[in-house]
Amino acid sequence: MKHTEDGIDPASSDPLDSSKRQYDVIIIGSGPGGYSAALRSAELGARVALIERDPVPGGTCLNRGCIPTKALLTATQVLEQASLGEAMGIQMQAKGIDYQRLAAYQDEMVEAMTSGLTQLLSQRKVDLIQGEGSIVGDGLVSVRTPDGTVRRLTTCDTVLAMGSRSRALPGIPFSDRVIDSDRALRLKPFRKRALVIGSGDVALEFATIWHQAGTEVTLMIRRDRVLSHWGRRTGLVMTRELKRQGINVITDSTCQAITESSPDKPLTVTYGPTQGGVETSSLETDLVLAAIGRDPQTDQDWMEGLGIDTDDAGQILTDSQGRTSRERVWALGDITPGNHLAHRAFQQGITLAEAAAGLDPEPVKESTIPRVVYSSPQAAAVGYTKQEAQDDPTLNQVEETIYPMQANSRMRMSGYQGTLSLVTACLSSDLDTRIVVGLEMVSPQASENIAEVQQLVGNRVPLDRAAGLIHPHPTFSEAIGEALLKADGRPLNLR
């Protein structure tokens, strides 16, 4: 095989010739989807390269998302628990936040996860290559390393897992005080006042972190409730809880302009109604976090010439196992349509790796992917809302069961309000068997309890069998058991 200055000479390489190509699978992007695809491919005997532009693997989730935000939430929730303790007779006083130690704690959690992943990839003999990866031909991947060197690698299959980036407010670019979630994680100390624009998980989690730490938080949302893509009841209960805790929520509004007269003076935010009307209002704040969504990182120049089908949002279209419209090129995670969640991408990586190896794995089903918001209280959901179930032609006789969370003893002890909505239905092909098709809940520890319902939904467990499962007493999970009993027509601890 001939070599050029930048690596392999394409003319001498046949990517399908396993005796000549360097790798069986090359993955561009090392987030949860990328690294799971790498690990599973290696487990199946493939020669794998994982390309990552950051110094360490893990992508946004491990380095700038899931792990560091949950580390901050874990820390600031200590302050919240101290406040709740006063109502229970516990007298304690927080002296404040040592931001240097808080930053060190956050960094330690990230380093522990990324170093563990690096070791795991090494043990599986996955080549981790730092650089910017791009497809330059069939079975040809170019990597520009941090020192400017360009390498060309040959492969049979290429997996695109580039992830996403924060979306800026229309006409308002990011700056030192109009920030995205990446910069919010590095913000130490926290500001006295902060405006969070958005109604999803990122917005609610940072609103929670800053509020618990003593920041005066305002949340601006486009509709009448947060979590507007969830069930209406869930969103309204969560909105009410945020307000009750002291977060100022401005509903049915959009940001129109942000003015900064000088770096040492407050920002002036002008906003108006979402639907029609010309009347505007304004507020002053020290910081604005834009948390209105994320965009797929598919706008690189090298992507344009590949002929890969995308939707209007730039997301790559694939079949149920991750194949794109270009042969031997696969895609997963935030650059594909669907729930943009780390655990979804992780499972997609496993499915894709098995399909690339010639197996026929079960596709990832969007309806069985749990969704969690780590606010206070937490929100968690899986499966269908009532409306979504009614819109699905494969389902019939859809029913929604509401369980009052204040009937749960642990919920009463927590100091929070919450809600639980259970959706059941019959398959159109089996009208005699009612199954669990969805659940949403607002409560402490909702993130830990939703996995049980994911099993019920994913395995289409009949309602009468699900209602017979035993839950430990007293726990938050008992609420799920009580809701199942109520849906099955035999409520016990409800009047």
Coordinates of C-alpha atoms in Angstrom, one line a residue:
M1 CA 0.0 0.0 0.0
K2 CA 1.4 3.4 -1.0
H3 CA 1.6 6.2 1.5
T4 CA 1.3 10.0 0.9
E5 CA 2.2 12.9 3.2
D6 CA -1.2 12.8 4.8
G7 CA -1.6 9.1 5.1
I8 CA -3.2 6.4 2.8
D9 CA -3.3 6.9 -1.0
P10 CA -6.9 6.5 -1.9
A11 CA -6.0 5.0 -5.3
S12 CA -4.3 2.1 -3.7
S13 CA -7.0 1.4 -1.1
D14 CA -10.1 -0.7 -1.4
P15 CA -12.1 -0.2 1.8
L16 CA -14.0 -3.4 1.3
D17 CA -10.7 -5.4 1.1
S18 CA -10.1 -6.3 4.8
S19 CA -6.5 -7.1 4.1
K20 CA -5.8 -3.5 3.1
R21 CA -8.1 -1.3 5.2
Q22 CA -7.0 -0.1 8.6
Y23 CA -10.3 -0.3 10.3
D24 CA -13.6 -2.1 10.1
V25 CA -15.5 0.8 11.8
I26 CA -14.5 4.4 12.2
I27 CA -16.7 6.6 14.4
I28 CA -16.7 10.4 14.3
G29 CA -17.7 11.6 17.8
S30 CA -17.3 10.0 21.2
G31 CA -20.4 10.9 23.0
P32 CA -22.7 8.2 24.5
G33 CA -23.7 7.0 21.0
G34 CA -20.2 7.1 19.6
Y35 CA -18.5 5.3 22.4
S36 CA -21.2 2.6 22.8
A37 CA -21.0 1.9 19.1
A38 CA -17.2 1.6 19.5
L39 CA -17.3 -0.7 22.5
R40 CA -20.0 -3.0 21.0
S41 CA -18.2 -3.1 17.6
A42 CA -15.0 -4.1 19.3
E43 CA -16.8 -6.7 21.4
L44 CA -18.0 -8.2 18.1
G45 CA -14.5 -8.4 16.8
A46 CA -14.2 -5.3 14.7
R47 CA -11.1 -3.1 14.4
V48 CA -12.4 0.3 15.6
A49 CA -11.2 3.9 15.6
L50 CA -13.0 6.5 17.6
I51 CA -12.3 10.1 16.5
E52 CA -12.9 13.0 19.0
R53 CA -11.9 16.6 18.7
D54 CA -11.8 17.1 22.5
P55 CA -8.8 16.0 24.5
V56 CA -10.9 13.4 26.3
P57 CA -13.8 11.2 25.1
G58 CA -17.4 11.5 26.3
G59 CA -18.8 14.3 24.2
T60 CA -21.2 16.9 25.5
C61 CA -22.8 14.5 28.0
L62 CA -19.7 13.6 30.1
N63 CA -17.8 16.8 29.6
R64 CA -20.4 19.7 29.3
G65 CA -23.8 18.2 30.0
C66 CA -25.2 15.2 31.9
I67 CA -22.4 14.7 34.4
P68 CA -21.3 18.3 35.3
T69 CA -24.9 19.5 35.6
K70 CA -25.9 16.7 37.9
A71 CA -22.8 17.3 40.0
L72 CA -23.9 20.9 40.5
L73 CA -27.5 19.8 41.2
T74 CA -26.2 17.3 43.8
A75 CA -24.3 20.1 45.5
T76 CA -26.9 22.8 45.5
Q77 CA -29.6 20.4 46.6
V78 CA -27.8 20.2 49.9
L79 CA -28.8 23.9 50.4
E80 CA -32.3 23.1 49.4
Q81 CA -32.6 20.2 51.9
A82 CA -31.3 22.5 54.6
S83 CA -34.1 25.0 53.8
L84 CA -36.7 22.2 53.8
G85 CA -35.4 21.0 57.2
E86 CA -36.4 24.1 58.9
A87 CA -40.1 23.2 58.5
M88 CA -39.3 19.9 60.1
G89 CA -37.6 21.3 63.2
I90 CA -34.0 21.0 62.0
Q91 CA -32.1 24.1 62.7
M92 CA -29.0 24.6 60.5
Q93 CA -27.5 27.5 58.7
A94 CA -25.5 27.4 55.4
K95 CA -22.4 29.7 55.5
G96 CA -22.4 30.1 51.7
I97 CA -20.7 28.5 48.7
D98 CA -16.9 28.0 48.3
Y99 CA -16.9 28.3 44.5
Q100 CA -13.3 27.1 44.2
R101 CA -14.2 23.8 46.0
L102 CA -17.5 23.5 44.1
A103 CA -15.6 23.8 40.8
A104 CA -13.1 21.2 41.9
Y105 CA -15.9 18.8 42.9
Q106 CA -17.5 19.3 39.5
D107 CA -14.2 18.7 37.7
E108 CA -13.5 15.6 39.8
M109 CA -16.8 14.0 38.8
V110 CA -16.1 14.7 35.1
E111 CA -12.5 13.5 35.2
A112 CA -13.6 10.3 37.0
M113 CA -16.1 9.4 34.2
T114 CA -13.9 10.4 31.2
S115 CA -10.8 8.7 32.5
G116 CA -12.8 5.6 33.2
L117 CA -14.1 5.6 29.7
T118 CA -10.6 6.2 28.3
Q119 CA -9.4 3.1 30.1
L120 CA -12.4 1.0 28.9
L121 CA -11.8 2.0 25.3
S122 CA -8.1 1.0 25.7
Q123 CA -8.9 -2.3 27.2
R124 CA -11.3 -3.0 24.3
K125 CA -8.4 -2.1 21.9
V126 CA -10.4 0.9 20.4
D127 CA -8.0 3.4 18.9
L128 CA -8.9 6.8 20.3
I129 CA -7.7 9.5 17.9
Q130 CA -8.0 13.2 18.8
G131 CA -8.8 15.4 15.9
E132 CA -11.5 16.7 13.5
G133 CA -12.8 13.8 11.4
S134 CA -14.5 14.0 8.0
I135 CA -15.5 11.6 5.2
V136 CA -13.5 12.3 2.1
G137 CA -14.6 9.3 0.0
D138 CA -16.1 5.8 0.1
G139 CA -14.4 4.2 3.1
L140 CA -12.0 7.1 3.5
V141 CA -11.9 9.3 6.6
S142 CA -9.6 12.3 7.1
V143 CA -8.5 13.4 10.5
R144 CA -6.9 16.7 11.2
T145 CA -5.1 16.5 14.5
P146 CA -4.5 19.4 16.9
D147 CA -1.0 20.0 15.6
G148 CA -2.3 20.4 12.0
T149 CA -1.3 17.0 10.8
V150 CA -3.8 15.3 8.4
R151 CA -4.2 11.6 8.4
R152 CA -6.3 9.5 6.1
L153 CA -7.8 6.3 7.3
T154 CA -9.6 3.5 5.5
T155 CA -12.6 1.7 6.8
C156 CA -15.6 -0.4 5.8
D157 CA -18.2 1.4 7.9
T158 CA -18.3 5.0 9.1
V159 CA -20.5 6.2 11.9
L160 CA -21.5 9.8 12.3
A161 CA -22.0 10.8 15.9
M162 CA -21.1 14.5 16.0
G163 CA -23.8 15.6 18.4
S164 CA -25.4 19.0 18.7
R165 CA -24.7 22.6 19.9
S166 CA -26.8 25.2 21.8
R167 CA -29.1 27.3 19.7
A168 CA -28.8 31.1 20.0
L169 CA -31.8 33.4 20.4
P170 CA -32.9 34.8 17.0
G171 CA -30.8 37.8 16.2
I172 CA -29.0 37.7 19.6
P173 CA -25.6 36.0 19.5
F174 CA -24.0 34.5 22.5
S175 CA -21.7 36.8 24.5
D176 CA -20.1 37.1 27.9
R177 CA -23.5 37.7 29.6
V178 CA -25.8 36.0 27.1
I179 CA -24.6 32.5 27.5
D180 CA -25.3 28.8 26.6
S181 CA -25.3 25.8 28.9
D182 CA -21.5 25.2 28.3
R183 CA -20.6 28.6 29.7
A184 CA -23.2 28.3 32.4
L185 CA -21.3 25.3 33.8
R186 CA -18.1 27.3 34.1
L187 CA -19.9 30.2 35.8
K188 CA -18.3 30.6 39.2
P189 CA -19.5 32.5 41.2
F190 CA -23.2 32.5 40.3
R191 CA -24.7 35.9 39.6
K192 CA -27.2 37.7 41.8
R193 CA -29.9 37.8 39.1
A194 CA -30.4 35.5 36.1
L195 CA -32.9 35.2 33.4
V196 CA -33.4 31.7 31.9
I197 CA -35.2 31.6 28.5
G198 CA -36.6 28.2 27.7
S199 CA -39.0 25.6 29.2
G200 CA -37.2 22.3 28.7
D201 CA -34.8 20.2 30.8
V202 CA -31.8 22.4 30.4
A203 CA -33.7 25.6 31.3
L204 CA -35.4 24.0 34.4
E205 CA -32.2 22.4 35.7
F206 CA -30.1 25.6 35.6
A207 CA -33.1 27.5 37.1
T208 CA -33.1 25.0 39.9
I209 CA -29.3 25.1 40.4
W210 CA -29.1 28.9 40.6
H211 CA -32.3 29.3 42.6
Q212 CA -31.1 26.8 45.2
A213 CA -27.8 28.6 45.4
G214 CA -29.5 31.9 46.2
T215 CA -29.7 33.5 42.7
E216 CA -32.9 35.5 41.9
V217 CA -34.1 33.5 38.9
T218 CA -36.6 34.5 36.3
L219 CA -37.8 31.9 33.8
M220 CA -39.3 33.1 30.5
I221 CA -41.4 30.7 28.5
R222 CA -43.3 30.8 25.2
R223 CA -46.4 29.1 26.4
D224 CA -48.5 28.9 29.6
R225 CA -46.4 26.2 31.1
V226 CA -43.0 24.6 31.2
L227 CA -42.4 21.2 29.6
S228 CA -44.8 22.2 26.8
H229 CA -44.2 19.0 24.8
W230 CA -45.3 16.9 27.8
G231 CA -48.8 16.3 29.0
R232 CA -50.6 19.5 30.0
R233 CA -51.3 18.5 33.6
T234 CA -47.6 17.7 34.1
G235 CA -46.4 21.0 32.7
L236 CA -48.9 23.0 34.8
V237 CA -48.1 21.3 38.0
M238 CA -44.3 21.8 37.4
T239 CA -44.9 25.5 36.6
R240 CA -46.9 25.9 39.8
E241 CA -44.1 24.2 41.8
L242 CA -41.4 26.5 40.4
K243 CA -43.4 29.5 41.3
R244 CA -44.2 28.2 44.8
Q245 CA -40.4 27.8 45.4
G246 CA -39.8 31.4 44.5
I247 CA -38.8 31.3 40.8
N248 CA -40.5 34.1 38.8
V249 CA -42.1 32.6 35.7
I250 CA -43.1 34.8 32.8
T251 CA -45.5 32.9 30.6
D252 CA -46.6 33.4 27.0
S253 CA -43.6 35.6 26.2
T254 CA -40.6 35.8 23.9
C255 CA -37.4 37.8 24.2
Q256 CA -37.2 40.6 21.6
A257 CA -34.0 42.4 22.5
I258 CA -31.1 42.4 25.0
T259 CA -29.4 45.7 25.6
E260 CA -26.1 46.2 27.5
S261 CA -25.2 49.8 28.3
S262 CA -21.8 48.9 29.9
P263 CA -20.2 45.7 31.3
D264 CA -20.7 46.8 34.9
K265 CA -24.5 47.6 34.6
P266 CA -27.5 45.3 34.3
L267 CA -28.7 43.9 31.0
T268 CA -32.1 45.2 29.9
V269 CA -34.3 42.5 28.4
T270 CA -37.2 43.5 26.2
Y271 CA -40.0 41.0 25.7
G272 CA -43.5 40.7 24.3
P273 CA -46.4 38.3 24.0
T274 CA -45.8 35.1 22.0
Q275 CA -49.1 35.3 20.1
G276 CA -49.8 38.7 18.5
G277 CA -49.9 42.1 20.3
V278 CA -47.4 44.9 20.2
E279 CA -47.2 45.8 23.9
T280 CA -43.7 45.1 25.3
S281 CA -42.2 44.9 28.8
S282 CA -38.7 44.9 30.1
L283 CA -36.7 43.6 33.0
E284 CA -33.1 44.0 34.3
T285 CA -30.8 41.1 35.0
D286 CA -27.2 40.3 35.4
L287 CA -27.1 37.3 33.1
V288 CA -29.2 35.6 30.4
L289 CA -29.1 31.8 29.7
A290 CA -30.6 30.9 26.3
A291 CA -31.9 27.3 26.6
I292 CA -34.2 27.1 23.7
G293 CA -32.9 23.9 22.1
R294 CA -29.9 22.5 20.3
D295 CA -29.0 22.2 16.6
P296 CA -27.3 19.2 14.9
Q297 CA -23.7 19.6 14.0
T298 CA -24.2 18.6 10.4
D299 CA -23.4 22.0 8.7
Q300 CA -19.7 21.2 8.0
D301 CA -18.5 21.8 4.5
W302 CA -17.5 18.1 4.0
M303 CA -21.1 17.0 4.8
E304 CA -22.5 18.9 1.8
G305 CA -21.0 16.7 -0.9
L306 CA -21.9 13.3 0.7
G307 CA -25.4 13.1 -0.7
I308 CA -26.8 12.1 2.7
D309 CA -30.5 12.8 3.1
T310 CA -31.5 15.3 5.9
D311 CA -34.6 17.0 7.1
D312 CA -35.3 20.7 7.2
A313 CA -33.6 21.0 10.5
G314 CA -30.4 19.4 9.2
Q315 CA -30.9 16.1 11.0
I316 CA -29.7 13.0 9.2
L317 CA -32.4 10.6 8.1
T318 CA -31.8 7.0 8.8
D319 CA -33.6 3.7 8.8
S320 CA -34.6 2.0 12.1
Q321 CA -31.1 0.6 12.6
G322 CA -29.1 3.8 11.7
R323 CA -28.3 3.4 8.0
T324 CA -28.1 6.7 6.1
S325 CA -28.8 7.1 2.3
R326 CA -25.1 6.7 1.7
E327 CA -23.9 3.1 1.6
R328 CA -21.8 2.0 4.6
V329 CA -22.4 5.4 6.4
W330 CA -24.4 5.3 9.6
A331 CA -25.7 8.0 12.0
L332 CA -27.1 8.3 15.5
G333 CA -27.8 10.6 18.4
D334 CA -28.5 14.3 18.3
I335 CA -27.9 14.5 14.6
T336 CA -30.9 12.3 13.9
P337 CA -34.6 13.0 14.5
G338 CA -36.1 11.9 17.7
N339 CA -35.5 12.3 21.5
H340 CA -32.1 13.9 21.9
L341 CA -31.1 12.1 25.0
A342 CA -27.8 10.4 26.0
H343 CA -29.4 7.1 26.9
R344 CA -31.2 7.0 23.5
A345 CA -27.9 7.6 21.7
F346 CA -26.2 4.9 23.8
Q347 CA -28.8 2.3 22.8
Q348 CA -28.7 3.5 19.2
G349 CA -24.9 2.8 19.3
I350 CA -25.4 -0.8 20.3
T351 CA -28.1 -1.4 17.7
L352 CA -26.1 0.2 15.0
A353 CA -22.9 -1.7 15.8
E354 CA -24.8 -5.0 15.7
A355 CA -26.4 -4.1 12.4
A356 CA -23.1 -3.1 10.9
A357 CA -21.7 -6.5 12.0
G358 CA -24.4 -8.3 10.0
L359 CA -26.8 -9.0 12.9
D360 CA -30.5 -8.0 12.9
P361 CA -31.0 -6.2 16.2
E362 CA -34.3 -4.7 17.5
P363 CA -34.6 -1.0 16.5
V364 CA -34.7 1.6 19.3
K365 CA -38.3 2.6 19.9
E366 CA -38.9 6.2 20.6
S367 CA -42.0 5.4 22.7
T368 CA -39.9 3.4 25.2
I369 CA -37.2 6.0 25.8
P370 CA -37.5 7.6 29.3
R371 CA -37.3 11.4 29.6
V372 CA -36.1 13.0 32.8
V373 CA -35.8 16.5 34.1
Y374 CA -33.5 16.8 37.1
S375 CA -35.3 19.9 38.6
S376 CA -36.8 20.1 42.1
P377 CA -39.0 18.2 42.1
Q378 CA -38.0 16.0 39.2
A379 CA -40.2 15.2 36.2
A380 CA -40.0 11.9 34.4
A381 CA -42.0 10.3 31.5
V382 CA -42.0 7.4 29.2
G383 CA -44.3 6.3 26.4
Y384 CA -47.4 8.1 25.2
T385 CA -49.4 11.0 26.5
K386 CA -53.2 10.6 26.3
Q387 CA -53.3 12.6 23.1
E388 CA -50.4 10.8 21.5
A389 CA -52.0 7.4 22.3
Q390 CA -55.3 8.6 20.8
D391 CA -53.5 9.6 17.7
D392 CA -51.9 6.2 17.2
P393 CA -54.0 3.9 15.0
T394 CA -52.6 0.8 16.6
L395 CA -54.2 1.7 19.9
N396 CA -57.8 1.7 21.0
Q397 CA -59.9 2.4 24.1
V398 CA -57.3 4.9 25.5
E399 CA -57.8 5.9 29.1
E400 CA -55.8 8.2 31.4
T401 CA -55.7 7.6 35.2
I402 CA -54.7 10.5 37.4
Y403 CA -53.1 9.7 40.8
P404 CA -53.0 12.5 43.4
M405 CA -49.4 12.4 44.6
Q406 CA -50.2 13.9 47.9
A407 CA -51.9 10.6 48.8
N408 CA -48.3 9.2 48.9
S409 CA -46.7 9.4 52.4
R410 CA -43.2 10.0 51.1
M411 CA -44.5 12.8 48.9
R412 CA -46.1 14.5 51.9
M413 CA -42.8 14.3 53.8
S414 CA -40.8 15.8 50.9
G415 CA -42.4 19.2 51.1
Y416 CA -43.2 19.2 47.4
Q417 CA -46.4 19.0 45.3
G418 CA -46.6 16.6 42.4
T419 CA -48.7 14.6 40.0
L420 CA -48.8 11.3 38.2
S421 CA -50.7 10.5 34.9
L422 CA -50.9 6.9 33.7
V423 CA -52.1 6.1 30.2
T424 CA -53.4 2.6 29.3
A425 CA -55.0 1.3 26.1
C426 CA -55.8 -1.9 24.1
L427 CA -54.0 -2.8 20.9
S428 CA -56.3 -2.6 18.0
S429 CA -55.5 -6.2 17.3
D430 CA -56.4 -7.3 20.8
L431 CA -59.3 -5.4 22.4
D432 CA -59.5 -7.8 25.3
T433 CA -56.1 -6.9 26.8
R434 CA -55.4 -3.5 28.3
I435 CA -51.7 -2.6 28.5
V436 CA -49.6 0.3 30.0
V437 CA -48.6 2.7 27.2
G438 CA -47.3 5.8 29.1
L439 CA -46.7 7.6 32.3
E440 CA -45.7 11.0 33.4
M441 CA -44.8 12.0 37.0
V442 CA -43.6 15.0 39.0
S443 CA -42.0 14.0 42.3
P444 CA -38.7 13.6 44.0
Q445 CA -36.8 10.5 42.8
A446 CA -38.9 10.4 39.6
S447 CA -35.7 9.7 37.7
E448 CA -35.1 6.5 39.6
N449 CA -38.7 5.3 39.4
I450 CA -39.4 5.8 35.7
A451 CA -37.3 2.7 34.7
E452 CA -39.9 0.4 36.2
V453 CA -42.6 1.9 33.9
Q454 CA -40.2 1.7 30.9
Q455 CA -40.2 -2.0 31.4
L456 CA -44.0 -2.1 31.5
V457 CA -44.3 0.0 28.4
G458 CA -41.5 -1.7 26.4
N459 CA -42.7 -5.2 27.2
R460 CA -46.4 -4.3 26.8
V461 CA -47.3 -5.8 30.1
P462 CA -51.0 -6.4 30.6
L463 CA -52.5 -3.9 33.1
D464 CA -53.9 -6.6 35.5
R465 CA -50.4 -8.2 35.8
A466 CA -48.7 -4.8 36.2
A467 CA -51.1 -3.9 39.0
G468 CA -50.2 -7.0 40.9
L469 CA -46.6 -6.1 41.2
I470 CA -45.5 -5.3 44.8
H471 CA -43.9 -2.0 45.7
P472 CA -42.0 -1.5 49.0
H473 CA -43.6 0.7 51.7
P474 CA -43.3 3.6 52.2
T475 CA -41.7 4.8 48.9
F476 CA -42.3 7.2 46.1
S477 CA -42.6 4.2 43.8
E478 CA -45.8 3.1 45.7
A479 CA -47.5 5.9 43.8
I480 CA -47.0 3.9 40.6
G481 CA -48.4 0.8 42.1
E482 CA -51.5 2.7 43.4
A483 CA -52.0 4.3 40.0
L484 CA -51.9 0.9 38.3
L485 CA -54.5 -0.5 40.8
K486 CA -56.7 2.5 40.2
A487 CA -56.4 2.1 36.4
D488 CA -57.3 -1.6 36.8
G489 CA -60.5 -0.6 38.7
R490 CA -59.5 -1.6 42.2
P491 CA -58.1 1.5 44.0
L492 CA -57.2 0.8 47.7
N493 CA -55.7 3.9 49.4
L494 CA -57.9 6.4 47.5
R495 CA -61.3 7.7 48.5

